[in-house]
XYZ file of C-alpha atoms in Angstrom:
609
model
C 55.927 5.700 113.769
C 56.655 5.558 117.836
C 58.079 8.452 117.467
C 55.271 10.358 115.570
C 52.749 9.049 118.248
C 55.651 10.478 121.177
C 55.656 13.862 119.729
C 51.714 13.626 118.912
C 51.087 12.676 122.536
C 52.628 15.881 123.327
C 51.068 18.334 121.651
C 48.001 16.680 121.047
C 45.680 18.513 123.871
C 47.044 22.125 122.998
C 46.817 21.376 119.105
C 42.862 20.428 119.355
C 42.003 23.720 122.069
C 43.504 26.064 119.505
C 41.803 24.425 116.064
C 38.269 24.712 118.253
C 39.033 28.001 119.788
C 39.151 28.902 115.705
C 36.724 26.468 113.835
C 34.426 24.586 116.782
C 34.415 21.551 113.973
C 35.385 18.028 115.296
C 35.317 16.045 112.063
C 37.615 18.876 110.813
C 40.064 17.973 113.461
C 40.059 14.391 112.963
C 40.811 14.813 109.232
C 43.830 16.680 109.759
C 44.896 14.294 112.219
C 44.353 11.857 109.418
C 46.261 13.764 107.212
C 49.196 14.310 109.816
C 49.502 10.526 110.412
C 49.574 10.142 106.485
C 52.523 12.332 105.899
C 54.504 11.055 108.712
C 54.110 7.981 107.795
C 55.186 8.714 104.184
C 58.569 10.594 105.340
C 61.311 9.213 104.525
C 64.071 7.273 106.491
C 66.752 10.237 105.521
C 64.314 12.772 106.790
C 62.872 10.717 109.486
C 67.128 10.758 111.120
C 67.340 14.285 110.025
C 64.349 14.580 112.689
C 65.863 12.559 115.070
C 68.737 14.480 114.836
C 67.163 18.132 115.508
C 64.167 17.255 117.345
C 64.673 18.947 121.127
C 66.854 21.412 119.748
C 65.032 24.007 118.168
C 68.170 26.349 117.520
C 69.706 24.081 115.072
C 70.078 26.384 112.424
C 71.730 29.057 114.507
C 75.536 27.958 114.417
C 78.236 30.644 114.845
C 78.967 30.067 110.927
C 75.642 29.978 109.463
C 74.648 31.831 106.656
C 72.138 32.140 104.120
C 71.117 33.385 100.311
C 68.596 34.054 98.783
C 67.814 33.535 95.003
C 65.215 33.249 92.378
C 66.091 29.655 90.256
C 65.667 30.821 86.920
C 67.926 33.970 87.488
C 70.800 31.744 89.020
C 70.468 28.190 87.415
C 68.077 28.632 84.890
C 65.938 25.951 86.542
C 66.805 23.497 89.490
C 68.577 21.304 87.408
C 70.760 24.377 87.057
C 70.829 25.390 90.792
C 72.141 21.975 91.846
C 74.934 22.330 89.356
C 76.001 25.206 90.893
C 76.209 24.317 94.533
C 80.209 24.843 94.412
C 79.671 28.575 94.520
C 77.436 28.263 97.584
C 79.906 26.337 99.276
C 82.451 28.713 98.248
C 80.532 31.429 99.817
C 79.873 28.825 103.292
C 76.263 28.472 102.847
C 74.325 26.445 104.870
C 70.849 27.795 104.209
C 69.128 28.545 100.877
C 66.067 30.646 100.699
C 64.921 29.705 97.090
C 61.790 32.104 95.645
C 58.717 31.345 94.729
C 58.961 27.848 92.415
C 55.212 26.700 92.505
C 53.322 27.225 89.373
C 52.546 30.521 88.699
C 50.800 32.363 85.887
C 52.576 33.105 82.614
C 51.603 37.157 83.516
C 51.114 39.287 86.501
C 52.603 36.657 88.875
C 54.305 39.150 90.934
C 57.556 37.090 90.750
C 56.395 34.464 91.528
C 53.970 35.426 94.553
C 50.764 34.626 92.773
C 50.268 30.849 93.253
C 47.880 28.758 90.848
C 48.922 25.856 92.560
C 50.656 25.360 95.803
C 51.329 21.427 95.376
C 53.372 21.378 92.221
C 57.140 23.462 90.511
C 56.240 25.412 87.886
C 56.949 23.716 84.895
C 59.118 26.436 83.509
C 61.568 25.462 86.935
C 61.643 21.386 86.654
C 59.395 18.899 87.999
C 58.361 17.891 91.636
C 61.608 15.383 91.460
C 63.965 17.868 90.306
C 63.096 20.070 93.773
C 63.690 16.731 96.031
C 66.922 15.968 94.070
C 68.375 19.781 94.791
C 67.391 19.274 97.968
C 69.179 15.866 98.737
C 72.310 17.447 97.019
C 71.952 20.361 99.485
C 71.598 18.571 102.724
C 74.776 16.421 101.627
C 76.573 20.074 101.496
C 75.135 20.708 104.845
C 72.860 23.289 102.923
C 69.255 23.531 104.146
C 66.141 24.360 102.000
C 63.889 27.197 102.536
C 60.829 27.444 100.149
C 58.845 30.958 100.037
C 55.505 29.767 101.119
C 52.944 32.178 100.191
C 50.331 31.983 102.533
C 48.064 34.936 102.552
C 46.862 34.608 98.728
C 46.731 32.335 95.695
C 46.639 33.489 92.066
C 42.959 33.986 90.678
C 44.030 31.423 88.174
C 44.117 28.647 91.504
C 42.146 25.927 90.732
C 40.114 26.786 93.657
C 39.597 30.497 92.276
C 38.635 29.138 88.996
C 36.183 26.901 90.617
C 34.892 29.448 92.994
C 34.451 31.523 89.880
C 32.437 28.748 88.400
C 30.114 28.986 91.070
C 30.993 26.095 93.023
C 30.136 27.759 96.864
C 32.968 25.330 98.295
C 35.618 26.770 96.974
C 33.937 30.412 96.940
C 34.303 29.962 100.801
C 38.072 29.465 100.210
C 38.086 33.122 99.564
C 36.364 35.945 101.416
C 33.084 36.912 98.847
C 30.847 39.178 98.965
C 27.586 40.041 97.027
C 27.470 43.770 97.410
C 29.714 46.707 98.607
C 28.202 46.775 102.331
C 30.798 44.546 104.110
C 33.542 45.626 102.250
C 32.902 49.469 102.602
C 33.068 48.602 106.371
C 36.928 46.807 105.577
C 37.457 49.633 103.657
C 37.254 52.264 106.248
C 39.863 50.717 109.078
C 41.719 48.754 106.836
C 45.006 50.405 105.444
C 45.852 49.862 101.648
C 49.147 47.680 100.455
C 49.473 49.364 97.010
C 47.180 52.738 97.229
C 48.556 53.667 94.152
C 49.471 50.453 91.827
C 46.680 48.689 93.529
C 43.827 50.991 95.491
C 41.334 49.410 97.620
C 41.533 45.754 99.427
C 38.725 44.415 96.987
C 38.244 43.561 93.493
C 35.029 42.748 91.390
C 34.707 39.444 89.899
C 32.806 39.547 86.487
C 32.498 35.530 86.500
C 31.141 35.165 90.299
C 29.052 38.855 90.541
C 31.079 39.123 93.567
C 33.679 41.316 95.421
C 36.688 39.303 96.555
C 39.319 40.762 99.457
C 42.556 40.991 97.498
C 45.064 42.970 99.883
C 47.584 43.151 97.491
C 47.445 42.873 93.873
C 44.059 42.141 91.529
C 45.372 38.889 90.685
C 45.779 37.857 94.327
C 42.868 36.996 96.035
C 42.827 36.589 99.822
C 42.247 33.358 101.654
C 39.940 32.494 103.908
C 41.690 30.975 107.397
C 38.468 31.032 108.969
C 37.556 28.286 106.847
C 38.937 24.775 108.460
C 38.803 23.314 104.906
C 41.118 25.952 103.367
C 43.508 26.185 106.580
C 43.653 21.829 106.050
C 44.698 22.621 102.462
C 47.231 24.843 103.362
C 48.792 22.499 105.701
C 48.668 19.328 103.277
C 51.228 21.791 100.950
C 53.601 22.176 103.890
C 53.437 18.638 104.950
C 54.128 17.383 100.896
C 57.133 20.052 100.607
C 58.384 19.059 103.881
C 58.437 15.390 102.780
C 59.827 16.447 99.682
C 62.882 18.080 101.202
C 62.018 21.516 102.095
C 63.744 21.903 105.451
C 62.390 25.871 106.065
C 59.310 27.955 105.192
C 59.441 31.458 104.388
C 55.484 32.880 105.704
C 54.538 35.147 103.380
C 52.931 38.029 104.526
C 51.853 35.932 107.662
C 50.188 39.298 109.875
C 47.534 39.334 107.044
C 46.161 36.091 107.096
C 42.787 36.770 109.378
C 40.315 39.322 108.703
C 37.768 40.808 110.950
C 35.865 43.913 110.751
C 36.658 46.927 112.745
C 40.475 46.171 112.657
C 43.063 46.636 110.571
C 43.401 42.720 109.650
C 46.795 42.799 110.591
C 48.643 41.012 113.305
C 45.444 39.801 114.816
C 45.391 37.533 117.699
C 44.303 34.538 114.993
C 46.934 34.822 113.093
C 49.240 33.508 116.252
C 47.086 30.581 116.797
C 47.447 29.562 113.211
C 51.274 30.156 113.242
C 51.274 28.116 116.130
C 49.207 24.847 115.430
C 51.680 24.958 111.834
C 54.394 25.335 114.221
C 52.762 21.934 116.571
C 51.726 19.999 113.634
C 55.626 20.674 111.761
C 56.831 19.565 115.401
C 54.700 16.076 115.352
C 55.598 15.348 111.417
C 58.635 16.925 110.676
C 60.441 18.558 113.180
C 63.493 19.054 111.465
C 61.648 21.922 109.771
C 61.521 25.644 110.718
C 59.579 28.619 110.446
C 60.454 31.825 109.219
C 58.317 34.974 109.542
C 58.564 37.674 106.625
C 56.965 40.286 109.065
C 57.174 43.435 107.877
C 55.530 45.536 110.614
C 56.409 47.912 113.655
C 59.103 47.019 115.875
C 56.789 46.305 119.050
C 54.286 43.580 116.998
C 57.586 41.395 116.204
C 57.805 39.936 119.472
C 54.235 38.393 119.387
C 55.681 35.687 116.703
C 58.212 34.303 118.018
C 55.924 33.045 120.336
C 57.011 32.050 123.940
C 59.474 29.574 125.231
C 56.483 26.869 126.200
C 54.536 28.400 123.106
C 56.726 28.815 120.260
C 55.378 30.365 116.816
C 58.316 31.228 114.345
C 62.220 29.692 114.726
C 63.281 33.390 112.969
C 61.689 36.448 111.197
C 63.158 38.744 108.567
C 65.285 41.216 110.214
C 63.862 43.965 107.822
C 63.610 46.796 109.991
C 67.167 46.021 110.949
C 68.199 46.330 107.371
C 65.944 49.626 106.732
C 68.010 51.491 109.739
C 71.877 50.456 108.033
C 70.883 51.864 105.077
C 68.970 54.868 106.486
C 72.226 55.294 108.824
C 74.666 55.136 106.048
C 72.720 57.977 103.890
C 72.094 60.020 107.092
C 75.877 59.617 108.629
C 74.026 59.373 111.863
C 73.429 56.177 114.011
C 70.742 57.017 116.474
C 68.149 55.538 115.044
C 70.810 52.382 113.867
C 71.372 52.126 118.008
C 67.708 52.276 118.836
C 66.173 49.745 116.621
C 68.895 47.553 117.359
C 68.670 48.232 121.416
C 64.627 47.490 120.763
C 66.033 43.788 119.186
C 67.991 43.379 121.422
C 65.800 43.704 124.462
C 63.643 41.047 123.248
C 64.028 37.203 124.619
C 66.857 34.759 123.370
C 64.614 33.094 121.395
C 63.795 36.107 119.359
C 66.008 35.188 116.538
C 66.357 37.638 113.091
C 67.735 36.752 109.601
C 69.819 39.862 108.728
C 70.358 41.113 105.506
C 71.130 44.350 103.337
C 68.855 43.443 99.824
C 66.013 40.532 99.248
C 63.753 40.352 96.291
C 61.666 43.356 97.493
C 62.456 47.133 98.453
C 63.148 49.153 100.837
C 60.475 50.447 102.841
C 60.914 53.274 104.609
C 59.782 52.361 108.151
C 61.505 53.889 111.004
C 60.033 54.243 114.475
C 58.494 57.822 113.892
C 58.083 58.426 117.513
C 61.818 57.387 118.107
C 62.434 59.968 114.868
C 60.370 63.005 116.526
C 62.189 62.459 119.579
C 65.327 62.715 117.889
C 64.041 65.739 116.507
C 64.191 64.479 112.991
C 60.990 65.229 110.711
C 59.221 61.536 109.640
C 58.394 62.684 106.234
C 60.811 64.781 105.643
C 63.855 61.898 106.758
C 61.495 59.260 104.590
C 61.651 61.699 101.092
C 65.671 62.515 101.682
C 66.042 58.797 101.953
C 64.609 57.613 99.039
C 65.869 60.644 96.938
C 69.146 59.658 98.029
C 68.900 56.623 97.071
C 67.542 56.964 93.485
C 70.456 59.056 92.832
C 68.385 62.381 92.728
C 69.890 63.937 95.985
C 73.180 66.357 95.811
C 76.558 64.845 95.774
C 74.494 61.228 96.320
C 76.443 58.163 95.431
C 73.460 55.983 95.372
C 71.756 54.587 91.955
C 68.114 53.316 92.743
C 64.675 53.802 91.786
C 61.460 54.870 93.523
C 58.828 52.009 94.043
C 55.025 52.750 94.917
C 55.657 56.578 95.068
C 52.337 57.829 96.510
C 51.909 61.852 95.624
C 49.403 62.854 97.892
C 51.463 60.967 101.261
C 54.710 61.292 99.544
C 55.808 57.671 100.606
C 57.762 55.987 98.400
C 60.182 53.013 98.463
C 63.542 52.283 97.302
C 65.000 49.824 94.896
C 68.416 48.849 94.107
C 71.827 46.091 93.899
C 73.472 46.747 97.025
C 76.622 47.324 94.549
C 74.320 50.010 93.015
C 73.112 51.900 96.381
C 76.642 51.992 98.063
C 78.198 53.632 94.378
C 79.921 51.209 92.708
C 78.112 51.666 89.795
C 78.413 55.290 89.594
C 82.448 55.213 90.099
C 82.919 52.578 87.478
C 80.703 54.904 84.740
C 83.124 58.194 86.044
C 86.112 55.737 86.023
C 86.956 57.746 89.740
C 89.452 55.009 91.637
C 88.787 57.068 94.978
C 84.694 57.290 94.410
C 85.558 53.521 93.624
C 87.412 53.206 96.877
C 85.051 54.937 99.453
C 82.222 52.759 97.409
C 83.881 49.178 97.967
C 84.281 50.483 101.871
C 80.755 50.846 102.504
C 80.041 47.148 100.808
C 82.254 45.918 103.343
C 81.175 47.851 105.984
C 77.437 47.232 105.825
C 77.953 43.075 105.197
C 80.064 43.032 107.961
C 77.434 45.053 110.139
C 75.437 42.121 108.930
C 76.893 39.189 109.606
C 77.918 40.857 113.542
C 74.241 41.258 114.307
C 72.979 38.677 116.687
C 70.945 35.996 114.569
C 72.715 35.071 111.166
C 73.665 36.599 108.069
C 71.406 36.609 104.598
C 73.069 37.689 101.385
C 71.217 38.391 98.349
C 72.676 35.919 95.370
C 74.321 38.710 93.439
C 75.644 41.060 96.170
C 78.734 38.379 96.704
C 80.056 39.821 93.070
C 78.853 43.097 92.812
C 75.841 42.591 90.267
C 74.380 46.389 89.360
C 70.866 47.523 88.737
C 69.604 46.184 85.357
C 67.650 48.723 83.754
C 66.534 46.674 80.243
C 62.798 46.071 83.065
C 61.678 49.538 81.502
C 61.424 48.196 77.970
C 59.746 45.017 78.985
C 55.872 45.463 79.046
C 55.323 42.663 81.548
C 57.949 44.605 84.068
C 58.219 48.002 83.493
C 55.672 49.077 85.897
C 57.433 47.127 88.896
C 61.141 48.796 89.607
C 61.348 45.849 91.784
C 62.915 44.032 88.717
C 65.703 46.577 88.485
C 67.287 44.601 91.225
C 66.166 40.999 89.998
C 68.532 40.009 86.824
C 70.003 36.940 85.813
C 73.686 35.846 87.666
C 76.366 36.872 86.145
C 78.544 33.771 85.835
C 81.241 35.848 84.317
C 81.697 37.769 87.263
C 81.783 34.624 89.443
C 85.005 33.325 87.470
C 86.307 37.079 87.806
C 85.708 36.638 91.773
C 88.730 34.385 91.703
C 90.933 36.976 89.773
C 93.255 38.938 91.888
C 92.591 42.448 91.621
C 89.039 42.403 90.710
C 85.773 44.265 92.377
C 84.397 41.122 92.192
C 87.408 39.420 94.056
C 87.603 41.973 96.733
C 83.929 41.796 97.506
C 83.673 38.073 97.475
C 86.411 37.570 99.787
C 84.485 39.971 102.012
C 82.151 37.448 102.793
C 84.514 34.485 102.614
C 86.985 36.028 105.440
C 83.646 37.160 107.250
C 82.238 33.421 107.404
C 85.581 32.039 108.470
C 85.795 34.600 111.485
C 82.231 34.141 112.375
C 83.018 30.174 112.092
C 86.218 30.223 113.763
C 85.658 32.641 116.951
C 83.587 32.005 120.373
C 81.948 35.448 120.215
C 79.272 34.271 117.756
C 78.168 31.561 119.588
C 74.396 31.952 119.932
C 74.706 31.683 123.341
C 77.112 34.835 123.366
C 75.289 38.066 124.730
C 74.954 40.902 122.459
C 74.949 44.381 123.436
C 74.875 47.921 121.717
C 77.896 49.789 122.762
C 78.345 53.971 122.504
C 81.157 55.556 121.401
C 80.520 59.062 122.177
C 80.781 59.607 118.445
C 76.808 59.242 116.222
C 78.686 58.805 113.073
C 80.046 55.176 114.798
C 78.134 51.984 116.068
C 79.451 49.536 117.897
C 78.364 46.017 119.196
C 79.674 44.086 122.280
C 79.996 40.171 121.841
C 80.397 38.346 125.768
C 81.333 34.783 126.184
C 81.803 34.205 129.912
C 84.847 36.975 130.848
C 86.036 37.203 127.316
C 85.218 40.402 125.570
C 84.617 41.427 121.638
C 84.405 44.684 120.734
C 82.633 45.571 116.974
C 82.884 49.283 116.068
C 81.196 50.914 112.679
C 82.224 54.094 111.070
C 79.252 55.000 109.148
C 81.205 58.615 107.970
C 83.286 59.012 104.633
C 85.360 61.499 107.088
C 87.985 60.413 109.363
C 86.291 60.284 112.900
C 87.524 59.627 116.290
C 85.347 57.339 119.294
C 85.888 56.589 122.458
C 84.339 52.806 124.388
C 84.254 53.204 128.263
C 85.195 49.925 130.027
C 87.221 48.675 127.246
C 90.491 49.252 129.184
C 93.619 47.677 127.964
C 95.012 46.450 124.032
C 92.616 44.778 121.931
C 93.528 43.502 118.279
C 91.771 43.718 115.105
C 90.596 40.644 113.073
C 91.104 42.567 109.514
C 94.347 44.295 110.049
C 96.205 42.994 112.849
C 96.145 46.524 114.314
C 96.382 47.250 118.063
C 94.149 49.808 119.594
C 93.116 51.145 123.197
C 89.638 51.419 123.060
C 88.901 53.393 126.345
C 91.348 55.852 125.356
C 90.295 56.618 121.968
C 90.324 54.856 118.307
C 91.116 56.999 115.387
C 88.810 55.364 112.149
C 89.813 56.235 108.519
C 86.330 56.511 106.552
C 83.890 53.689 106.684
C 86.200 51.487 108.822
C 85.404 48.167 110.824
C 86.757 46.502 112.986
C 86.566 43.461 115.048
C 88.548 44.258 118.125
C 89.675 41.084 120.718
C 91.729 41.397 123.588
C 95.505 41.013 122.817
């Protein structure tokens, strides 16, 4: 325990200013102190080295051949058991981080995959037991694989034991949610407030027969909001973290983390609360188990991203979700044009070292279409207009479009909608195997290959979606089943095709050819200098907006990355980059100031010769 009391010592002063500046409740503060000392002094000697290990270096994670997946258990393994089994094909694939969904208990119906909790401490029984979880992760950290749990923290299921007591009428647990007697509060939310859902799910309340009271419920009926200005319900929230981390979980996914305060008058998002609670979880991980790491699913305008990562003496979250990253490939491989692809990634760019993003093509959820409007106006591209020709594109309904997708959340009166979809579905594989068209085929397998390696050259690391690796297509059979077919989200969460794993091996295969994709990417991202994390990124023009390009610098050493987002043969040109350079893929030899001819949706990875 010296070394709890060390790292207590040191954050100590800042940890008790920040719970006061929020709650102003000293016998609060002592219990979670309590509580901290418990846990720590329950973790165990593996995990207690594994601290040792990574405490003082807070970039552990970030190795030049890092990647991640993502997966929902039952759809890969059935149930943990199941996942552990099939650890080979992560390996295969070099991961060293898995981001498992939502595996706490969860009602039978409207769970929203998963993202309705009725109980934060325990798996759902359908997944395995509490034992099962610690065993997958042992097996995983053996592989070099670490755990990331989805930790919803903005809402619990209205089937949580402390919803069904607060329902009872039990005012402790009432205050674990945000209640209200009568309309008059929230009718003031109501009007600065934005809606989540304004057509699935209207309003950000919901009436509670059982209570005779209104409960804030952001997102969907089922989900009811919790109260962080409660010191009780924040100490709750904590004790899960604290018993997942001792149980293994080396990562948290923050669920919707900007929504976590409320105050009146504001939107209740990304409010200056909401950074002092990411931070004393980020202080109180650091004192108990610092081998553990944050990661912020922030789905929200470029310029509030910066605000949680924190600072270098104040860190908040290790990494967020690089989402508006992956909403500008896809929007720049529909469009053919990467100005809005170089902006959003000159705005990441810009922001400090320790500003690190998971990047990734496909998750669990859609794609919303969130560009920087004022970047778009500038461009002299129409917002709505660019927003409805992306998702038409993508659901297949546009002209010549390769895409096959479906609409999420389509709103008629703003005429926002999202997009759903496989990857292998929205770059047209699936519509040149049903026309049997080799070429379609062809250009389709290209643009898999182009976008993942896009991904895994961005600065931060690469996240594929458990499916992608083998080319898994939208599953349609959601429309017949009555507990789905109002979410299209589901047309792009279906069960692992094990088949196509074995086929992944077979020479000749789609699901060879885009496997080894992403095997020959991780070996060159393992294997070369230039992804370093200490290597400096930088967007690079190439006087053509069909192409991006990347530079990768590691002292005097250059790497040049180049993009062809056209299905046309294009030429671009890269000032500076005088002399022969080499590419990683196909051994060819190119001048790069004096021109590079690209064949449709090439890449390359360009080193001096």
């Amino acid at each position: 325990m010296d070394d709890y009391r060390r790292r207590l010592g040191d954050g100590l002063d800042e940890l008790r200013r920040l719970h006061s500046s929020l709650y102003h409740d000293k016998e609060a503060f002592d219990r979670l102190l309590d509580m901290m000392e418990v846990f720590a002094s329950c973790r165990s000697d593996e995990l207690r080295a594994l601290d040792r290990k990574r405490e003082g270096d807070s970039f552990w994670f970030m190795g030049q051949g890092a990647v991640g997946m993502t997966l929902y258990t039952e759809l890969y393994g059935g149930d943990l058991k199941g996942v552990a089994s099939h650890i080979d094909h992560l390996k295969d694939l070099g991961v060293t981080y898995l981001h498992l969904m939502p595996f706490t208990t969860t009602p039978l119906h409207d769970n929203d995959g998963g993202f309705a909790v009725s109980d934060y401490e325990n798996v759902d029984i359908k997944l395995g037991t509490n034992e099962d979880l610690e065993e997958l992760a042992r097996l995983l950290r053996k592989d070099g694989i670490s755990l990331c749990m989805d930790f919803v923290m903005n809402h619990s299921s209205d089937e949580h034991e402390w919803a069904m007591r607060a329902k009872a009428g039990e005012k402790e647990y009432q205050d674990y949610y945000l209640c209200f007697d009568d309309r008059t509060i929230p009718d003031e939310y109501e009007k600065t407030v934005p809606e989540v859902f304004p057509e699935t799910a209207p309003g950000n309340f919901i009436w509670s027969r059982e209570m005779g009271k209104w409960v804030f419920s952001s997102f969907y009926p089922k989900q009811w909001d919790l109260n962080y200005a409660n010191p009780a319900l924040f100490a709750a929230m904590v004790k899960a973290m604290l018993l997942w981390a001792n149980r293994g979980v080396e990562a948290f996914r923050l669920d919707a983390v900007p929504y976590i305060w409320k105050r009146l008058g504001t939107s209740c998002r990304n409010l200056e609360e909401v950074h002092v609670i990411v931070r004393m979880i980020r202080i109180i991980l650091s004192v108990v188990a610092p081998a553990v790491i944050l990661k912020g699913e922030v789905v929200m305008a470029p310029r509030e991203l910066a605000a949680y990562f924190g600072t270098p003496d104040r860190p908040e979250c290790h990494l967020l979700y690089g989402a508006s990253g992956m909403v500008n490939i896809w929007g720049a491989l529909s469009s053919m044009d990467t100005r809005l692809l170089y902006s959003q990634s000159e705005d990441f760019l810009a922001l400090p070292a320790n500003a690190v993003f998971l990047n990734y093509l496909r998750c669990h959820d859609d794609i919303g279409w969130g560009f920087d409007e004022d970047r778009e106006r500038q461009l002299g591209i129409d917002p709505l207009l660019h927003k409805i020709y992306q998702y038409e594109f993508y659901s297949g309904r546009f002209p010549l479009s390769y895409a096959r997708g479906e609409l999420y959340n389509y709103d008629p009166k703003t005429k926002d909608a999202r997009s759903c979809g496989t990857t292998a579905s929205l770059v047209g594989i699936e519509a040149a195997l049903e026309s049997g068209d080799g070429k379609a085929l062809e250009m389709a397998l290209r643009r898999f290959e182009l976008l993942y390696t896009l991904v895994y050259s961005l600065r931060g690391f690469p996240l594929v979606n458990s499916g992608d690796e083998v080319g898994m297509l939208n599953d349609y059979s959601y429309r017949d089943d009555p507990d789905r077919k109002d979410d299209s989200r589901y047309v792009h969460r279906m069960k692992l095709d094990w088949n196509k794993v074995a086929l992944s091996h077979v020479e000749g295969t789609v699901e060879k050819r885009l496997s080894d994709c992403l095997r020959r990417l991780k070996a060159l991202r393992s294997a070369s200098p230039f992804f370093d994390p200490q290597a400096e990124v930088l967007t690079w023009h190439a006087h053509n907006d069909r192409v991006f390009a990347l530079r990768r610098r590691i002292g005097d050493d250059l790497m040049l990355l180049v993009f062809s987002f056209s299905p046309n043969e294009e030429e671009a040109r890269f000032d500076f980059f005088t002399g022969l350079y080499k590419d990683a893929f196909t051994g060819r030899i190119v001048e790069p100031g004096r021109g590079v001819r690209l064949s449709p949706y090439e890449r390359l990875w360009l080193t001096r010769v």
